[in-house]
Amino acid sequence: MFEEGVLSVITLVEFLRGVPEEKRERVKSLLEESYRILGFDNKTILVYCRLYSELRGEENLYLRLTCC
């Protein structure tokens, strides 16, 4: 049995940024044909940004504590 794959729009964008520009449109089309692309609503965007900021702060704290 086949299950449809799913990618977030962020995963799609991050993948495509590594593809040469002349191939990007074709690769994007192939991915969109192969996977369902999930977008984000406003609540999800705000939660993502909050979590990113918190984790970024923890990374900076770790670097300050372990450096030198």
Coordinates of N, CA and C in Angstrom, one line a residue:
M1 N 0.8 -1.2 0.0 CA 0.0 0.0 0.0 C 0.9 1.2 0.0
F2 N 0.5 2.2 -0.8 CA 1.3 3.5 -0.9 C 0.7 4.6 -0.1
E3 N 1.5 5.2 0.7 CA 1.1 6.4 1.5 C 1.8 7.6 0.9
E4 N 1.0 8.7 0.8 CA 1.5 9.9 0.2 C 2.5 10.5 1.2
G5 N 3.6 11.0 0.7 CA 4.6 11.6 1.5 C 4.2 13.1 1.8
V6 N 4.8 13.7 2.8 CA 4.4 15.0 3.2 C 5.7 15.8 3.5
L7 N 5.8 17.0 3.0 CA 6.9 17.9 3.3 C 6.4 19.3 3.8
S8 N 7.1 19.9 4.7 CA 6.7 21.2 5.1 C 7.2 22.2 4.0
V9 N 6.6 23.3 3.9 CA 7.1 24.3 3.0 C 8.5 24.8 3.3
I10 N 8.8 24.8 4.6 CA 10.2 25.1 5.0 C 11.2 24.1 4.5
T11 N 10.9 22.8 4.6 CA 11.7 21.8 4.1 C 11.9 21.9 2.6
L12 N 10.8 22.2 1.9 CA 10.9 22.4 0.4 C 11.8 23.5 0.1
V13 N 11.7 24.7 0.7 CA 12.5 25.8 0.4 C 14.0 25.5 0.8
E14 N 14.3 24.9 1.9 CA 15.6 24.6 2.3 C 16.3 23.6 1.3
F15 N 15.5 22.7 0.9 CA 16.0 21.7 -0.1 C 16.3 22.4 -1.4
L16 N 15.4 23.3 -1.9 CA 15.6 23.9 -3.2 C 16.7 24.9 -3.2
R17 N 17.0 25.5 -2.1 CA 18.1 26.5 -2.1 C 19.5 25.8 -2.4
G18 N 19.6 24.5 -2.3 CA 20.8 23.8 -2.6 C 20.8 23.3 -4.1
V19 N 19.8 23.5 -4.8 CA 19.7 23.0 -6.2 C 20.1 24.2 -7.1
P20 N 20.9 23.9 -8.1 CA 21.3 24.9 -9.0 C 20.1 25.6 -9.7
E21 N 20.2 26.9 -9.8 CA 19.1 27.7 -10.3 C 18.4 27.2 -11.6
E22 N 19.2 26.7 -12.5 CA 18.7 26.3 -13.8 C 17.9 25.0 -13.6
K23 N 18.0 24.3 -12.5 CA 17.3 23.0 -12.3 C 16.2 23.2 -11.3
R24 N 16.2 24.3 -10.6 CA 15.3 24.5 -9.4 C 13.8 24.4 -9.8
E25 N 13.4 25.0 -10.8 CA 11.9 24.9 -11.2 C 11.5 23.5 -11.5
R26 N 12.3 22.8 -12.2 CA 11.9 21.4 -12.5 C 11.9 20.5 -11.3
V27 N 12.9 20.7 -10.4 CA 13.0 19.9 -9.2 C 11.8 20.2 -8.3
K28 N 11.5 21.5 -8.2 CA 10.3 21.9 -7.4 C 9.0 21.3 -7.9
S29 N 8.8 21.2 -9.2 CA 7.7 20.6 -9.8 C 7.6 19.1 -9.4
L30 N 8.8 18.5 -9.6 CA 8.8 17.0 -9.2 C 8.5 16.7 -7.8
L31 N 9.0 17.6 -6.9 CA 8.7 17.4 -5.5 C 7.3 17.7 -5.2
E32 N 6.7 18.7 -5.8 CA 5.3 19.0 -5.6 C 4.4 17.9 -6.2
E33 N 4.8 17.2 -7.2 CA 4.1 16.0 -7.7 C 4.2 14.8 -6.8
S34 N 5.3 14.7 -6.1 CA 5.6 13.5 -5.3 C 5.1 13.6 -3.9
Y35 N 5.0 14.8 -3.4 CA 4.7 15.1 -2.0 C 3.6 16.1 -1.8
R36 N 2.9 15.9 -0.7 CA 1.9 17.0 -0.4 C 2.7 18.0 0.4
I37 N 2.6 19.2 0.1 CA 3.4 20.3 0.7 C 2.5 21.0 1.7
L38 N 2.9 21.0 3.0 CA 2.1 21.6 4.1 C 2.6 23.0 4.3
G39 N 1.6 23.9 4.3 CA 1.8 25.3 4.6 C 1.7 25.5 6.1
F40 N 1.7 26.8 6.5 CA 1.6 27.1 7.9 C 0.5 28.2 8.0
D41 N -0.2 28.1 9.1 CA -1.2 29.1 9.5 C -0.4 30.1 10.4
N42 N -1.1 31.2 10.7 CA -0.4 32.2 11.5 C 0.0 31.7 12.9
K43 N -0.8 30.9 13.5 CA -0.4 30.4 14.9 C 0.8 29.6 14.8
T44 N 0.9 28.7 13.8 CA 2.1 27.9 13.6 C 3.3 28.7 13.4
I45 N 3.2 29.7 12.5 CA 4.4 30.6 12.3 C 4.9 31.2 13.5
L46 N 4.0 31.8 14.4 CA 4.4 32.4 15.6 C 5.0 31.5 16.6
V47 N 4.5 30.2 16.7 CA 5.0 29.2 17.6 C 6.4 28.8 17.1
Y48 N 6.6 28.6 15.8 CA 7.9 28.3 15.2 C 8.9 29.4 15.5
C49 N 8.5 30.6 15.3 CA 9.5 31.7 15.6 C 9.9 31.8 17.1
R50 N 8.9 31.6 18.0 CA 9.2 31.6 19.4 C 10.2 30.5 19.7
L51 N 9.9 29.2 19.3 CA 10.7 28.1 19.6 C 12.1 28.3 19.0
Y52 N 12.2 28.9 17.8 CA 13.5 29.1 17.1 C 14.3 30.1 18.0
S53 N 13.7 31.2 18.5 CA 14.4 32.1 19.3 C 14.8 31.5 20.6
E54 N 14.0 30.7 21.2 CA 14.4 30.1 22.5 C 15.6 29.1 22.3
L55 N 15.5 28.3 21.2 CA 16.6 27.4 21.0 C 17.9 28.1 20.6
R56 N 17.7 29.2 19.9 CA 18.9 30.0 19.5 C 19.5 30.6 20.7
G57 N 18.7 31.1 21.7 CA 19.2 31.6 22.9 C 20.0 30.5 23.7
E58 N 19.4 29.3 23.7 CA 20.1 28.2 24.4 C 21.4 27.9 23.8
E59 N 21.5 27.9 22.5 CA 22.7 27.7 21.7 C 23.8 28.7 22.1
N60 N 23.4 30.0 22.1 CA 24.3 31.1 22.5 C 24.8 30.9 23.9
L61 N 23.9 30.5 24.8 CA 24.3 30.3 26.2 C 25.3 29.2 26.3
Y62 N 25.1 28.1 25.6 CA 26.0 26.9 25.5 C 27.3 27.4 25.0
L63 N 27.4 28.2 24.0 CA 28.6 28.6 23.4 C 29.4 29.5 24.4
R64 N 28.7 30.4 25.1 CA 29.3 31.2 26.1 C 29.9 30.4 27.2
L65 N 29.2 29.4 27.6 CA 29.6 28.6 28.8 C 30.8 27.7 28.4
T66 N 30.9 27.2 27.2 CA 31.9 26.3 26.8 C 33.1 26.9 26.1
C67 N 33.0 28.1 25.8 CA 34.1 28.8 25.1 C 35.2 29.2 26.0
C68 N 36.4 29.0 25.7 CA 37.6 29.4 26.4 C 37.7 29.0 27.8

